[in-house]
XYZ file of C-alpha atoms in Angstrom:
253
model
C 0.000 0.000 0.000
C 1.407 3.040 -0.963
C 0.664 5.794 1.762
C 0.026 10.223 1.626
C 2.788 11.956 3.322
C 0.003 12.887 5.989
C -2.363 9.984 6.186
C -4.124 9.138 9.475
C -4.898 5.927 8.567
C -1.772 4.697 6.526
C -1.346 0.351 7.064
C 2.564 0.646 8.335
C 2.884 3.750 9.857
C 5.830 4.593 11.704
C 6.039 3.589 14.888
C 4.573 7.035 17.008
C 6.588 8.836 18.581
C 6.893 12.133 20.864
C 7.445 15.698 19.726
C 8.325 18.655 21.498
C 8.121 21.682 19.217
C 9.837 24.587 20.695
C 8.469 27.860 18.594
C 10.255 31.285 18.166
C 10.372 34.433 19.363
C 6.669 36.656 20.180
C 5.116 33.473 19.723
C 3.293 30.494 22.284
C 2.255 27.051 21.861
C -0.602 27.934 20.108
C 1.266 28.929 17.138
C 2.105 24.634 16.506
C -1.102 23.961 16.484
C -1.735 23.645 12.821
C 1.373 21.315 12.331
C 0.549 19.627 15.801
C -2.630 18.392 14.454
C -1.376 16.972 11.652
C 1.604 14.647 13.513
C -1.455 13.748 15.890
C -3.193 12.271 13.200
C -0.470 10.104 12.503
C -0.444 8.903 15.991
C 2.446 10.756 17.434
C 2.139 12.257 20.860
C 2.875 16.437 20.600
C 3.395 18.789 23.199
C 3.416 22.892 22.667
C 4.538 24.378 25.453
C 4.683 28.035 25.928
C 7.808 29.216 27.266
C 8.100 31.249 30.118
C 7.740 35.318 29.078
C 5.971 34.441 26.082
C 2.254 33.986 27.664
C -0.268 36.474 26.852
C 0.182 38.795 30.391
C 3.841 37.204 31.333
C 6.278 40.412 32.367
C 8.957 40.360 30.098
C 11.537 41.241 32.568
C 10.608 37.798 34.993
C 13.288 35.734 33.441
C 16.419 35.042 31.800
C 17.196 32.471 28.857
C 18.727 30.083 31.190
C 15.209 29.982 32.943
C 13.500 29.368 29.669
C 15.485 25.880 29.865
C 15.283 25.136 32.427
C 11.696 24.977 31.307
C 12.135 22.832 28.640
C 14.054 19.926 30.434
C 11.528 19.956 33.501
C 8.553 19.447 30.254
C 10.537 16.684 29.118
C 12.279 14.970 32.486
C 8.833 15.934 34.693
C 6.788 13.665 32.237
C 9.444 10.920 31.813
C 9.910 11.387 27.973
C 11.949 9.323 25.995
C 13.467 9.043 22.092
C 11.886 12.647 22.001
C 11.929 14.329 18.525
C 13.094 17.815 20.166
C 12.089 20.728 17.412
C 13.271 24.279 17.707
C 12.128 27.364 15.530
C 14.102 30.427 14.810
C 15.149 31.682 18.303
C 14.044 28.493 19.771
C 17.440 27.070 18.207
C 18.673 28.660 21.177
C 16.991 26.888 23.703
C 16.875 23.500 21.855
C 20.568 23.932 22.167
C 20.949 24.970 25.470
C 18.658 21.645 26.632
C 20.199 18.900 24.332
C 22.844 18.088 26.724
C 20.837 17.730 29.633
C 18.526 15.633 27.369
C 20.604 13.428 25.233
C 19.862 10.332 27.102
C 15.852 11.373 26.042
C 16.337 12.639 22.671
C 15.603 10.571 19.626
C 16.485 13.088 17.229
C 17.172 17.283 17.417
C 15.735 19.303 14.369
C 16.367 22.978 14.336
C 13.975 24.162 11.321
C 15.117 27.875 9.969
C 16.790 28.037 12.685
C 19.644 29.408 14.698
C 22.489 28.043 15.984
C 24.563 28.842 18.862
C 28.288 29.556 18.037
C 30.669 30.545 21.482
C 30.126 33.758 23.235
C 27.466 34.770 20.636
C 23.961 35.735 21.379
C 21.321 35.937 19.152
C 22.061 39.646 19.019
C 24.972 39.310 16.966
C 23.945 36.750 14.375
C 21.003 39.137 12.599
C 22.159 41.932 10.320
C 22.809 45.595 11.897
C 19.247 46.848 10.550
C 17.769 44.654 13.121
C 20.145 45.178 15.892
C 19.512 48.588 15.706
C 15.978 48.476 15.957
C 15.398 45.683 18.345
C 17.400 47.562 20.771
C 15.622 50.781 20.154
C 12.138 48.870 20.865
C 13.756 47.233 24.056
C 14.733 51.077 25.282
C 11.784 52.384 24.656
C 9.558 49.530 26.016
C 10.022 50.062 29.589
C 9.857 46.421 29.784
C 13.456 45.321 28.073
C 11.106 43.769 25.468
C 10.570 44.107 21.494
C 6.978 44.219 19.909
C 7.679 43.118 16.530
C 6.383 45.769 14.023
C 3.414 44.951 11.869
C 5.724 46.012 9.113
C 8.787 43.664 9.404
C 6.552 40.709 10.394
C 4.170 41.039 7.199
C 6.787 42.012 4.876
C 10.066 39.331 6.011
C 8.179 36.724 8.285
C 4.714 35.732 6.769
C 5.194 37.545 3.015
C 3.311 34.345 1.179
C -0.315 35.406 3.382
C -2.977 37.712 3.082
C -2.994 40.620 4.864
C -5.830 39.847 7.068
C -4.035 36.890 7.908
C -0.785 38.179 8.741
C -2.541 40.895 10.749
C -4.488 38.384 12.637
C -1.445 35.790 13.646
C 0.256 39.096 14.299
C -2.272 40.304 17.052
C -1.629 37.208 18.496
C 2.245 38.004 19.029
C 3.242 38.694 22.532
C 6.598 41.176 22.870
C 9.670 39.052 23.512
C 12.198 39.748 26.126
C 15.276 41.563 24.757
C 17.736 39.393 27.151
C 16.769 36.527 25.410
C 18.675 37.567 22.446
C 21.635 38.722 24.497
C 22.566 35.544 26.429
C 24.533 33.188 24.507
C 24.408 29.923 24.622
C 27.363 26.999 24.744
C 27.356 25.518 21.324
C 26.308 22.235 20.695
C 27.959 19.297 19.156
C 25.332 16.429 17.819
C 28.061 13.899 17.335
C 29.683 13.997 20.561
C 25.873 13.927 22.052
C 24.943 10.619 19.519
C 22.027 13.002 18.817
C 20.936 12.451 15.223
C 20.355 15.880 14.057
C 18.467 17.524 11.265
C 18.312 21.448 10.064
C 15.360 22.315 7.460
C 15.423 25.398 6.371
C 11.882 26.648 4.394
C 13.249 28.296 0.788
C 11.576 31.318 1.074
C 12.407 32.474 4.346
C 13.447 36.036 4.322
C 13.121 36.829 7.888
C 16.867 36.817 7.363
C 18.224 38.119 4.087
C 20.167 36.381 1.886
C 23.898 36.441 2.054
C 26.287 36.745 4.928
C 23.788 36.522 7.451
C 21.392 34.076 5.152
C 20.335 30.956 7.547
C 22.196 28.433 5.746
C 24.824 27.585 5.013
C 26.235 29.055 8.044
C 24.175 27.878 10.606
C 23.823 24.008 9.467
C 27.416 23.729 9.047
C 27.728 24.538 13.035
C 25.991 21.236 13.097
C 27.853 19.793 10.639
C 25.124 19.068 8.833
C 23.691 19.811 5.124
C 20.517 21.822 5.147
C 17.247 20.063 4.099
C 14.968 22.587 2.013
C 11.030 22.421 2.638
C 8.364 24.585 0.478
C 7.180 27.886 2.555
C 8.408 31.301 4.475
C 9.346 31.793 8.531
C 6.028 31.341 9.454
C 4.977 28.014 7.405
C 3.846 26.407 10.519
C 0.715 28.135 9.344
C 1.258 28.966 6.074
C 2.396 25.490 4.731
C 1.460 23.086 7.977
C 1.698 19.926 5.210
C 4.966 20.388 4.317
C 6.053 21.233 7.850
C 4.746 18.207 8.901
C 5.877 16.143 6.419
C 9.309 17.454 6.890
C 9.788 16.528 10.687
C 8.218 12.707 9.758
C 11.290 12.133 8.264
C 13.338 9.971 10.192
């Protein structure tokens, strides 16, 4: 029998497994939810958590990035999870990395989809071009709360560019601002092979959140894994724009 790439009721499925999808920065659990569904339906067991400073109401100024996983090890070790498929978006590179070595007796695989990764003594700050330095630290002065609201502007026009307006305006209105010192901590890099972590990087082809070039996300950040970038269909935000092909992507053993 020859089976959809998202078929509920495919004879020889995979064996299910567990996801934790770790999203990016301004955004909660809720944003998975489209691409959660779909992995459900295929048996596997998801969880979405929202990370600490991202709920709608958190203060921004509560925590630091260590606290954020510390987060993400207690969602994993406080439920006893094991051969975890450990996803992180975007920022959430960041904490994926920061948690894989506490984890690696738990993970099953680490996939870091469009997203960054750690190198020594650099935080996220210094990996995104100067235009966005320079504006995500004049939002975080002039919040009161150390935080960055992400312009309507920036997000329709680099994040979500393949929606409708009244779509990117609504996801938008569901963004919460996102602590600046989250993108000022570093994190210690990674290394997959020393871990025996199977890892993967996708990277969506028409993500522009960064530009192309020097500060493109691959092939600079996959080669920190030493890894070769998988490409999927769809822009920064195709975990609602292109949920199929999301999904579809992280099946992939």
């Amino acid at each position: 029998m020859i089976c959809a790439p998202i078929s509920p009721t495919c004879e020889g499925a995979a064996v299910a497994q567990t996801y934790v999808l770790i999203t990016g920065a301004w955004h909660g659990g809720w944003a998975w939810r489209p691409v959660a569904e779909r992995l459900r339906a295929q048996g596997h067991r998801v969880l979405t958590p929202t990370l600490p400073g991202l709920a709608d109401g958190d203060d921004p100024t509560a925590h630091q990035l260590g606290d954020v996983v510390d987060f993400v090890v207690d969602v994993v070790e406080s439920r006893d999870l094991r051969d975890v498929t450990l996803v992180g978006h975007s920022w959430g590179g960041y904490v994926i990395t920061g948690a894989a070595p506490r984890l690696a007796l738990r993970l099953g695989r680490l996939v870091y989809w469009s997203a960054f990764v750690p190198a020594a003594d650099r935080p996220l700050y210094e990996e995104i071009p100067p235009s966005y330095q320079e504006l995500f630290g004049s939002l975080a002065a002039a919040s009161g709360t150390n935080s960055i609201a992400l312009p309507f502007e920036v997000f329709a026009g680099a994040f979500m560019q393949d929606a409708p307006e009244p779509v990117q305006r609504t996801v938008h209105s569901l963004l919460v601002p996102h602590p600046f010192q989250y993108f000022t901590t570093p994190v210690a890099p990674v290394d997959p092979a020393a871990l025996g972590v199977p890892t993967t990087y996708l990277v969506s082809v028409d993500d522009i959140a960064l530009p192309p070039g020097a500060f493109a996300w691959a092939p600079r950040f996959p080669e920190r894994l030493g890894v070769a970038a998988v490409p999927i269909p769809g822009s920064h935000e195709a975990l609602f724009t292109d949920p199929d092909s999301l999904a579809t992507a992280l099946l992939q053993p």
